[in-house]
XYZ file of C-alpha atoms in Angstrom:
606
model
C 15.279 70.541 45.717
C 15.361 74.534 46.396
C 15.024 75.597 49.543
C 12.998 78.165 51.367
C 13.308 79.831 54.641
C 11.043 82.936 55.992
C 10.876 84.972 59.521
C 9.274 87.944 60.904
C 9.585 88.796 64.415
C 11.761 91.437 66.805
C 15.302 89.295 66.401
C 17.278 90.241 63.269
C 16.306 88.196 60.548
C 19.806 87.756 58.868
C 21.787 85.173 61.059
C 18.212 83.305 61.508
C 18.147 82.663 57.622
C 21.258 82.020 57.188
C 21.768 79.395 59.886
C 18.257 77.811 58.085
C 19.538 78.110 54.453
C 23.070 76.223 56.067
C 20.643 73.265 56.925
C 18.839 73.009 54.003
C 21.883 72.708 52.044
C 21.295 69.205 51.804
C 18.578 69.083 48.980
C 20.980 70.076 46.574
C 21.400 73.913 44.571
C 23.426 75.957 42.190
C 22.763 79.448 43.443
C 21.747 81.484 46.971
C 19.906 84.603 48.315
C 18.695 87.091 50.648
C 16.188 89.689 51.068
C 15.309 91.379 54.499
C 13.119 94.742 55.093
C 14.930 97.344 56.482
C 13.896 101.160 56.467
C 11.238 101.046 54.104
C 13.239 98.847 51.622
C 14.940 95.496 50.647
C 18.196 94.674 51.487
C 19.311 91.590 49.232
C 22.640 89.636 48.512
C 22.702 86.588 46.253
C 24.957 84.619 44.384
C 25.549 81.614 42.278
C 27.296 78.434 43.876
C 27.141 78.054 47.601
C 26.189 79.626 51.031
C 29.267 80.211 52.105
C 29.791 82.565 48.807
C 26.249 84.037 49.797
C 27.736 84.309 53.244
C 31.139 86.105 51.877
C 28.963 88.315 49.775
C 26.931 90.072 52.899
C 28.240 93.608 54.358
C 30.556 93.301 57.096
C 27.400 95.236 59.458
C 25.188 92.691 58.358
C 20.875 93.653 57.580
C 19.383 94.848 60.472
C 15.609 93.818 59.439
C 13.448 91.592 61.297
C 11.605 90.471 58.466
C 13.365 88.464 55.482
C 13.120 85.621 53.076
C 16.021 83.573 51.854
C 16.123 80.372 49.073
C 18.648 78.147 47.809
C 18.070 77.558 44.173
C 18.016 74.430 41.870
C 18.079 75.787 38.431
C 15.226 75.226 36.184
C 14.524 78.579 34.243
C 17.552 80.026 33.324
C 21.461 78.947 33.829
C 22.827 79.146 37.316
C 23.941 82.894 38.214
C 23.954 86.022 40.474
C 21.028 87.211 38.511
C 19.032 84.263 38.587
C 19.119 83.690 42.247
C 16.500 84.154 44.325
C 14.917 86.146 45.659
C 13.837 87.980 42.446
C 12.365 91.810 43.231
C 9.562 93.697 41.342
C 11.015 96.986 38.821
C 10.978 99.404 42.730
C 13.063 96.696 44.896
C 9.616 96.178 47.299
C 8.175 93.002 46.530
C 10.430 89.916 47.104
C 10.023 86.562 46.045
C 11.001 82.942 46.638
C 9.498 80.097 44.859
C 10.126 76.416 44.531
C 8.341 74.774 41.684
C 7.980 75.643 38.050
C 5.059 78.318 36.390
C 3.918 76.813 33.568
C 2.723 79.694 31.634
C 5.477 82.452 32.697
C 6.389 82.380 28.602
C 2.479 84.150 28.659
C 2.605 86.329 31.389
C 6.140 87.786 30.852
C 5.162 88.948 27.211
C 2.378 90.592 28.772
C 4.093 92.698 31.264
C 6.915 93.474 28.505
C 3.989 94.859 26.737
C 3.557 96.812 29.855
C 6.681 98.341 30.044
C 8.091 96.141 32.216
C 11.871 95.248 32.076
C 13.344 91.821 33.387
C 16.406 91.450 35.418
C 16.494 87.541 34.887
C 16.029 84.645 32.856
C 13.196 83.275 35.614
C 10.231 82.313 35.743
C 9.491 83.392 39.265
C 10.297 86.982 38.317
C 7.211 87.069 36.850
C 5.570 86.666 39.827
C 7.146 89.943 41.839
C 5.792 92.250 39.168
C 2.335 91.072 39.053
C 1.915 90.944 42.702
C 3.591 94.798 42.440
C 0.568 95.584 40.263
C -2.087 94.160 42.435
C -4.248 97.522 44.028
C -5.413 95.137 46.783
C -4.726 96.255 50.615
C -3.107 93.473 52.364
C -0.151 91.228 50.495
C -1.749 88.189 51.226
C -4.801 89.004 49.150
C -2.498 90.498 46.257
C -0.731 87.219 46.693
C -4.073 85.401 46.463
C -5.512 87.595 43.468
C -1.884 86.697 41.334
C -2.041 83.003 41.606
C -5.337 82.953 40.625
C -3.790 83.778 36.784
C -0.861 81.416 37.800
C -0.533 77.336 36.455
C 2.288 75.191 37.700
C 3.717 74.265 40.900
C 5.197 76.093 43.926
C 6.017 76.713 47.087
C 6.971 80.142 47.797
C 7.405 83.218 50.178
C 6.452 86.913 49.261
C 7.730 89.561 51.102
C 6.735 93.335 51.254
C 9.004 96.367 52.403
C 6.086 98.756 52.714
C 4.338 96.387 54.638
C 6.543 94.644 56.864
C 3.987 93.055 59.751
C 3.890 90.407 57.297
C 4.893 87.458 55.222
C 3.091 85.370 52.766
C 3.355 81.659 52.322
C 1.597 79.236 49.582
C 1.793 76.094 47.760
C 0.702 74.452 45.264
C 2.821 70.796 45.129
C 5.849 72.417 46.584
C 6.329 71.634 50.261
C 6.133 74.106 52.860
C 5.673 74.638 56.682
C 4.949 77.736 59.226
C 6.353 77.648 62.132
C 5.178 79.450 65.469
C 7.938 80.642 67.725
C 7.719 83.229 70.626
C 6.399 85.861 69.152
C 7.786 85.227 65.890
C 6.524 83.128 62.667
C 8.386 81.232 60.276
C 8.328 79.831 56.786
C 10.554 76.948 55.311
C 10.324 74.388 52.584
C 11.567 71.811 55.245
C 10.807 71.668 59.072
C 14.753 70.951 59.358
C 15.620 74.511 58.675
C 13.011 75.988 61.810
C 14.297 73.172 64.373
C 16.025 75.229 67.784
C 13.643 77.925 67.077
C 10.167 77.387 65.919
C 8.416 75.054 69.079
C 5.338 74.300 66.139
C 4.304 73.860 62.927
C 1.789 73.655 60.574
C 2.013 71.703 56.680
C -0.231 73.925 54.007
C -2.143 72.117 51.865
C -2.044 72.677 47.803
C -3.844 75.521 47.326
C -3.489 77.441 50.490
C -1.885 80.317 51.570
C -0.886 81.806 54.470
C -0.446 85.103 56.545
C 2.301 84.811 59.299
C 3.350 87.197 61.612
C 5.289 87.947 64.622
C 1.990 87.070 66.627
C 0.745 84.180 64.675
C -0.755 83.098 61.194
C -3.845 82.897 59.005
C -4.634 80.617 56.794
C -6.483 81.014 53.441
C -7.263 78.730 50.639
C -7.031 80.277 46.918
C -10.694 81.196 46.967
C -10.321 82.879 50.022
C -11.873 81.243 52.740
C -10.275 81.186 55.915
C -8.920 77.770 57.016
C -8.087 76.078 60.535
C -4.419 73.883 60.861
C -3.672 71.868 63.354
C 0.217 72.569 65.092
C 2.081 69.909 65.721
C 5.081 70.112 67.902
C 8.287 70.556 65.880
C 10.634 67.610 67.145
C 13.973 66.598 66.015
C 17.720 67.339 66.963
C 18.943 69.929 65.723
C 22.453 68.570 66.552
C 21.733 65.730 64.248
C 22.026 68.334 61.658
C 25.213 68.391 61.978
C 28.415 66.665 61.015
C 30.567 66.582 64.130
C 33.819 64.852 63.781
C 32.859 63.515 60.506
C 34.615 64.700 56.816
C 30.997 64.049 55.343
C 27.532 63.821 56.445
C 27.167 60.854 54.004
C 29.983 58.946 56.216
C 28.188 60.116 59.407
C 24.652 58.821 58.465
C 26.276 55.133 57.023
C 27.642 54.960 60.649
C 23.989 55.506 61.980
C 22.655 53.014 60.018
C 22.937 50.260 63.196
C 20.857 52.856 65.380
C 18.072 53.324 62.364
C 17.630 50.071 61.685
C 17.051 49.403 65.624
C 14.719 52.479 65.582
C 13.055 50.905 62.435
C 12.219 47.419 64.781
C 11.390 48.785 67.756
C 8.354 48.085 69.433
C 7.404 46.419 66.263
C 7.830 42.242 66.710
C 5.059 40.264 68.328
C 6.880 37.379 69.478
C 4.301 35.572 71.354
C 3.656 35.129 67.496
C 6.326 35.132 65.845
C 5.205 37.617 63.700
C 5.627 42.079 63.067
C 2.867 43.877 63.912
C 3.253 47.524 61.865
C 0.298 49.542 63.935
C 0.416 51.782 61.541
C -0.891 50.023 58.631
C -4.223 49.882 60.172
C -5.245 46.774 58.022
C -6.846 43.908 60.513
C -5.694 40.104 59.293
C -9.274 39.772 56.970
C -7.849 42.814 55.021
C -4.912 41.435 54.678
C -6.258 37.917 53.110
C -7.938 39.548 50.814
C -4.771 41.390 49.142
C -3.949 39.672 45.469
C -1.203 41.799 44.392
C 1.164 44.333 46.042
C 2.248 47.148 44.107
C 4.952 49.662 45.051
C 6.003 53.034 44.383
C 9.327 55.235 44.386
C 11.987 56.721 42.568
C 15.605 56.379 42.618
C 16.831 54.199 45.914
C 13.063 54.279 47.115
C 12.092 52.092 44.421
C 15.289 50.155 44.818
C 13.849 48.846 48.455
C 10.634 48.645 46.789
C 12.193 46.153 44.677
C 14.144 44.625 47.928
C 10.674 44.467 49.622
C 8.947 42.811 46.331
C 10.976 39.790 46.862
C 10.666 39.531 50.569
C 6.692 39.706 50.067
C 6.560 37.130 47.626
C 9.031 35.354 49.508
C 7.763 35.361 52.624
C 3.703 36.091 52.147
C 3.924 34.119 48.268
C 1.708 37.339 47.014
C 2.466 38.424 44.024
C 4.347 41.864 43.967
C 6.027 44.231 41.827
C 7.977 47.550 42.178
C 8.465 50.144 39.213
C 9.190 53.853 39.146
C 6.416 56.244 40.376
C 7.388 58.581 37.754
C 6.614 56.283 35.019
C 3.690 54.790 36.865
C 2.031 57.986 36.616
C 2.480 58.977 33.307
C 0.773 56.115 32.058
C -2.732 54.979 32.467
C -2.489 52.356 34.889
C -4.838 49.774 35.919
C -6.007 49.873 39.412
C -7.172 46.805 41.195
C -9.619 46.745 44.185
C -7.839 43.579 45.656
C -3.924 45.526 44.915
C -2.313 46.721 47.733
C -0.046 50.232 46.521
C 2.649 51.129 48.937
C 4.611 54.471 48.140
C 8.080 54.779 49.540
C 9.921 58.047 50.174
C 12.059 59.347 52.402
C 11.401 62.956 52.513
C 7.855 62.214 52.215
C 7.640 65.345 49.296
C 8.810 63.355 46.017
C 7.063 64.749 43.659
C 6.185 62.058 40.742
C 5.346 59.608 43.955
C 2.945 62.369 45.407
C 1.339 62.187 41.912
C 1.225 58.657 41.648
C -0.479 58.221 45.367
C -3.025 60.798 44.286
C -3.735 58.534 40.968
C -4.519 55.490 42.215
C -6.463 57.306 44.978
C -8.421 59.053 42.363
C -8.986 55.742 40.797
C -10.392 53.901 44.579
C -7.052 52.310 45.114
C -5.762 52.031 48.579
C -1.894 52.766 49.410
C 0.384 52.836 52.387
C 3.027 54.947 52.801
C 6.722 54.319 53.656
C 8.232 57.555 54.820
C 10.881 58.938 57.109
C 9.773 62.402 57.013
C 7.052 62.490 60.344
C 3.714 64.743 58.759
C 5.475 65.014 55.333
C 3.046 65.540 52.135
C 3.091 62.134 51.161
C 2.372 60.582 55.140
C -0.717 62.693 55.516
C -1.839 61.747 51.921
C -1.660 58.149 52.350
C -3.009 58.727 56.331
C -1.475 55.121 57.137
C 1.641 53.322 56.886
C 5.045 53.299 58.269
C 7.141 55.843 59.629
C 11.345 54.931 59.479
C 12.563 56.553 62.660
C 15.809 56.485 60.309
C 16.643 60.178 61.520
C 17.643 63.275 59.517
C 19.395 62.160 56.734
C 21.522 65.306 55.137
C 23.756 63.832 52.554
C 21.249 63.824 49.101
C 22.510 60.126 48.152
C 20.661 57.783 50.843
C 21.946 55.236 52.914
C 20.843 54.901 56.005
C 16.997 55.239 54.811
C 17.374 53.023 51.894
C 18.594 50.266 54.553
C 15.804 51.243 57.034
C 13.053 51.100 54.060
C 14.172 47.433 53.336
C 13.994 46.244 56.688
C 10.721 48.007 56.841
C 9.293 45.594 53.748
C 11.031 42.738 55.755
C 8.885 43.700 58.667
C 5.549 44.453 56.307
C 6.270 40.852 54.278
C 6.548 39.102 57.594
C 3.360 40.587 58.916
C 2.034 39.521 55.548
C 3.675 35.635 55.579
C 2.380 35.091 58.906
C -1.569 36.035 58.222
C -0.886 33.500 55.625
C 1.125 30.560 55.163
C 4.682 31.727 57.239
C 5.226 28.779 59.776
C 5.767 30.155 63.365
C 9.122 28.132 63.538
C 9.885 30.352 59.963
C 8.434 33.749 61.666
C 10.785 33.302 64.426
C 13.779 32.674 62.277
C 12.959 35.873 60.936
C 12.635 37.871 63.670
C 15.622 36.348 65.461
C 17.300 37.306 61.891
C 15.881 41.077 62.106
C 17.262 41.294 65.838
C 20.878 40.153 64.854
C 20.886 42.927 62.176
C 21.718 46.151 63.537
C 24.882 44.482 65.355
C 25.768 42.913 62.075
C 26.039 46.211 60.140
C 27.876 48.177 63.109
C 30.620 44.760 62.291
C 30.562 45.577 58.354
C 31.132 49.573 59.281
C 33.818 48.927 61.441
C 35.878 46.468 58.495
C 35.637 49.325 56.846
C 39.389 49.468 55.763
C 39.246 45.734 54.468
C 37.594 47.248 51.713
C 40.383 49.590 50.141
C 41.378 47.224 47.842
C 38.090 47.187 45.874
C 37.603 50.644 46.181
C 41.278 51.506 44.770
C 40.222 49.379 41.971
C 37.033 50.712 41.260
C 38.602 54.032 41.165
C 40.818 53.857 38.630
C 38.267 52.246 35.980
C 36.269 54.368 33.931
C 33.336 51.927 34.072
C 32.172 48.924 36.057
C 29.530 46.357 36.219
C 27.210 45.329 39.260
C 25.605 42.164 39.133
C 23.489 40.220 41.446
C 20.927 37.535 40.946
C 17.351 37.631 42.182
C 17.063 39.029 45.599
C 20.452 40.523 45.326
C 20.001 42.139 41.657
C 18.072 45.406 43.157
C 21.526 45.404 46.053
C 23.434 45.683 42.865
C 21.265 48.473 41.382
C 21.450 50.148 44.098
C 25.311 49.651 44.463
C 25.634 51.298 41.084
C 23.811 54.032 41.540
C 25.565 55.361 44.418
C 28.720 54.963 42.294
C 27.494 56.984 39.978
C 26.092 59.395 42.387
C 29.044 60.051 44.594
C 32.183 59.582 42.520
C 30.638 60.298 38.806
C 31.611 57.110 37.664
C 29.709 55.390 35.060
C 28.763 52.124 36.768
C 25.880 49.832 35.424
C 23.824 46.912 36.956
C 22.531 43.512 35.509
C 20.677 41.083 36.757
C 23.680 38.099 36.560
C 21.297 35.437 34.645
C 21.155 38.013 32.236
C 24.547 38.872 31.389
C 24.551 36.113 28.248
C 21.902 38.490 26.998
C 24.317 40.771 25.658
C 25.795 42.570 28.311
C 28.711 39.982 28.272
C 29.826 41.826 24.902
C 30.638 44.961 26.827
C 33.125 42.930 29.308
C 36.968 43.765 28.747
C 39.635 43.703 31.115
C 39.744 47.386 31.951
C 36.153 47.301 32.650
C 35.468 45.224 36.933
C 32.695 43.832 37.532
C 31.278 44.173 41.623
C 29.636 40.253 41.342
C 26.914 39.570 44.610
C 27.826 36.325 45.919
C 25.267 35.587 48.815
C 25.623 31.850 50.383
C 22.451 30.838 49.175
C 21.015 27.834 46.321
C 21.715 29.972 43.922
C 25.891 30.276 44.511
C 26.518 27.716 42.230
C 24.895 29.975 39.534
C 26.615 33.088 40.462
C 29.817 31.452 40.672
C 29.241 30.341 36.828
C 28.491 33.631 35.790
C 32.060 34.487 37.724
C 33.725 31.833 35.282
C 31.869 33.787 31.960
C 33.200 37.283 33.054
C 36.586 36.046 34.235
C 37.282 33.702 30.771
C 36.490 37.465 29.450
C 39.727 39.036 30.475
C 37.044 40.383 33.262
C 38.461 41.156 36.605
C 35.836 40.429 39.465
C 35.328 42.313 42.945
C 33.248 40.239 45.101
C 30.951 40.876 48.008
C 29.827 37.263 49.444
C 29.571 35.521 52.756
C 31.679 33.345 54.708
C 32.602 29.977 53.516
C 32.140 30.648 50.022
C 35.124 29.513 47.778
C 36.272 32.228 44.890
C 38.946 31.195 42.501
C 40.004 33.901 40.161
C 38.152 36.826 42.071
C 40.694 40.080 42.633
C 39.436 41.165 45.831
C 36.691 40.013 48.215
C 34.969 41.399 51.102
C 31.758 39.064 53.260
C 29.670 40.285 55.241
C 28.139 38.104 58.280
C 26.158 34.399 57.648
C 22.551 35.609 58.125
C 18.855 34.580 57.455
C 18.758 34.328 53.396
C 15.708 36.239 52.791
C 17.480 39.266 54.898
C 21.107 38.956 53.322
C 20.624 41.934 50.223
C 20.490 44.501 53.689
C 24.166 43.248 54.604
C 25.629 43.131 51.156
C 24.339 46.376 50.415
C 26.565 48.528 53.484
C 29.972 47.401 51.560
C 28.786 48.934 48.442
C 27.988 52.418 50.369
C 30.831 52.182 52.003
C 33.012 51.414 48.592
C 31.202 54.465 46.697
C 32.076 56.710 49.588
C 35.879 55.324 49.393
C 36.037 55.725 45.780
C 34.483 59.544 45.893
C 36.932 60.598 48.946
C 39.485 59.142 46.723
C 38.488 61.075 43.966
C 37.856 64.582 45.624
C 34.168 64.775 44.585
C 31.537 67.046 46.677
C 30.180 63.251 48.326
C 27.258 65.314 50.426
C 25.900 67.279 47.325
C 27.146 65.552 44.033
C 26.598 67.646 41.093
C 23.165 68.201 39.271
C 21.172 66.230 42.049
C 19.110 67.086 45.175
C 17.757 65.181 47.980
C 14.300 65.543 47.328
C 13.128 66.259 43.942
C 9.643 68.240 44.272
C 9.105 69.585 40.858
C 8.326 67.381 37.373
């Protein structure tokens, strides 16, 4: 969601944040800004749609402060517009502020400064904040900051900034994400560790209700009561190069090319084939533990919990426990029933989702015990689960996912093998599996490169104003999935069935100006699938396919398969056509694929 970026030090501040606000551009906004200290005031430029009209909009000179803040807004209180950018100033232009999050009671506190006299310049909730710290008597910003979010309720993460008192700038949080980053002789402050890489060598994650001091020299840490805190650094690793598109029209192209590396990154080091079996260090659960698990449980939203739903069939596949995915953000708005012997697993990519944060924290609070799957490395969500599995996927930029979601699901494979083999697995079945797991990296690098075999499907896609996705069992969350990113990238309306339900009622809404994408794995339940081709197609339906070799289609339009594989592993092949079709279809279309409209890459508010 918004993004934040923060530096005070002896460079100017200006190119700094905007080469950081460029790389956060991925989690998705309507609006951008810019405040630096300069002379005893702020210097700010903002304006509604993207960077590069933030980047028009800045004097030919340039600011010449070494202290600034910058954001990239997703709008919550008030419409997208120059005014309701970020940052927002107090009524003499020397407190600036950035915030990610929402204030719950800003209705409460803006009536009370209008009784004050004070006038608004925005529709924002994060205004508010400016004028009270403004009003604070207290010597140092970081206690004014402190004193003003005592009165505060909501979430944030946010950076204040202070023309009178430049030495300075003041970070907090309070279920908004945000880092500091040590440089030489220079701090930072960013949402997102992606937007410091090249020029912070550390950082350090605050914790909800902290807050922090950073300077040119170094930072302080506080927590909301005021006691002084200690953080750990951690080196700040990463490319920044892979922040970058290269040669590619769209980071979402680049990343489904990457998908062979991340998947490789995904296995390495992480087969024991002396046993025929995964061993996932990070877990930390020894084989008794692992007996005594009853149910598995798992957590994410959007194409999280679609590989949650991919790794719920591998586990009772492979391990026969029972398991079940469902959205964390209706998980934890209901009072759910947690089970000593239940085994929660929370998947994320960014490792900040916000309704998954809140469901990890519920069944915590409850005695549960949950594993994360992230890609983010010390993201919110790794260090509150404290084991699990990292993806190695990479940065992924675009905000629809591809190469995580395909990383994620051969992670389950890898957990539900682990699993199978404590129990029942055979070792002659474990190394089918990992043999199966080897082959797949060079198996999707074949599907990328047959890219073009899939124009016809896409050219029919795009000229339909709806279309279908159905799979059956393993294959029904491949054809979720497939939808969404339709929908995502090329605004499309696309929906997905599971194919044994499509008597149900579904079957009324099939017409011949409405195709239906049908999952045709080679697998005991083609005959099936091929039946439910027969009901759509006696429909006036027409019928894309996405199958495997060998399998005979009569009355199909177009058909693309991917490679014979293992069975239990074939929904991570037949999912790469779909990406690759949504991308097509987008192109095709002219849509903004990287940053579709109304999303972002990692929600972080409610």
């Amino acid at each position: 969601m918004c993004g934040i970026v923060g530096y005070v030090g002896a460079r100017a501040a200006q190119p700094l944040l905007m080469e950081g606000l460029r790389r956060l551009e991925y989690r998705g906004y309507d609006s951008a800004g810019i405040a630096v200290a300069e002379g005893g005031r702020l210097s700010v430029a903002k304006r509604k749609g993207k960077v590069r009209e933030l980047d028009a909009a800045l004097p030919a000179a340039g600011f010449s402060g070494a202290v600034g803040i910058a954001h990239t807004r997703w709008a919550t209180h008030g419409e997208p517009s120059d005014a309701n950018a970020h940052p927002h100033l107090d009524a003499t232009g020397r407190i600036g502020v950035v915030h990610n999050g929402i204030i719950e009671n800003a209705a409460a506190l803006k009536q009370r400064l209008a009784a004050e006299g004070v006038t608004f310049a925005s529709e924002t909730d994060t205004e508010v904040l400016a004028h009270l710290i403004a009003r604070r008597p207290e010597p140092s910003l970081v206690e004014a900051v402190r004193a003003v979010l005592a009165e505060v309720k909501g979430a944030y993460g946010l950076a204040v900034i202070d023309a009178a008192r430049p030495g300075a700038l003041v970070a907090a949080r309070n279920g908004g994400p945000v880092v500091v980053g040590v440089g030489e002789g220079e701090g930072f402050i960013a949402s997102d560790a992606a937007a410091l890489m090249g020029h912070a060598r550390s950082i350090a994650h605050l914790d909800d209700g902290e807050l922090a001091e950073v300077r040119a020299d170094g930072f302080t840490v506080f927590t909301l009561e005021g006691t002084q805190t200690v953080k750990a650094l951690s080196e700040l690793s990463g490319d920044a190069l892979a922040l970058e598109k290269g040669d590619y029209a769209h980071f979402m192209r680049k990343e489904i090319d990457e998908q062979p590396a991340a998947v490789r990154r995904t296995l390495l080091g992480r087969f024991d084939r002396r046993f025929a079996t995964a061993h996932l260090g990070g877990i930390e659960m020894a084989a008794r533990e692992m007996l005594d698990i009853r149910r598995v449980k798992i957590l994410g939203c959007g194409s999280a919990c679609h590989a949650g739903m991919v790794g719920a069939h591998l586990i009772e596949q492979l391990a026969r426990i029972p398991a079940h995915a469902e959205p964390a953000s209706e998980f934890r708005y209901r009072n759910p029933v947690i089970e000593p012997d239940t085994l929660y697993v929370a998947v994320s990519q960014s490792g900040e989702t916000f309704d998954t944060l809140a469901a990890i924290q519920e069944v915590k609070r409850k005695g549960g015990r949950v594993l994360g799957i992230v890609n983010a490395v010390g993201s919110t969500i790794a260090r509150e689960c404290g084991r699990g599995v990292y993806l190695h996927a990479g940065a992924e930029v675009a905000v629809v996912s591809t190469k995580t979601f395909t990383s994620t699901c051969t992670a389950f494979a890898l957990l539900a093998l682990q699993l199978g083999r404590v129990r029942d697995l055979s070792a002659a079945a474990g190394a089918r599996l990992v043999a199966g797991l080897d082959a797949l990296p060079d198996q999707i690098a074949g599907i990328i490169a047959r890219e073009a075999e899939l124009a016809a499907l896409s050219a029919r896609l795009a000229g339909a104003e709806h279309a279908y996705f159905l799979g059956r069992a393993a294959s029904f969350p491949i054809a979720v999935e497939g939808a969404l990113k339709l929908k995502e990238v090329s605004y499309l309306h696309a929906e997905a069935y599971a194919a044994s339900e499509l008597k149900h009622g579904p079957l009324a809404l099939i017409s011949p100006d409405t195709p239906t994408v049908m999952l045709l794995p080679d697998d005991d339940l083609l005959a099936k699938n091929l039946s439910t081709v027969a009901e759509v197609r006696t429909r006036g339906g027409p019928v894309l396919a996405v199958t495997q070799p060998g399998v005979s289609l009569e009355g199909v339009e177009a058909a693309f398969a991917v490679p014979a594989c293992e069975p239990e592993l074939a929904p991570l092949l037949l999912n790469i056509p779909l990406q690759l079709i949504a991308y097509q279809v987008a192109q095709g279309l002219g849509r903004d694929i990287d940053q579709p409209r109304n999303l972002a890459k990692s929600v972080t508010v409610e």
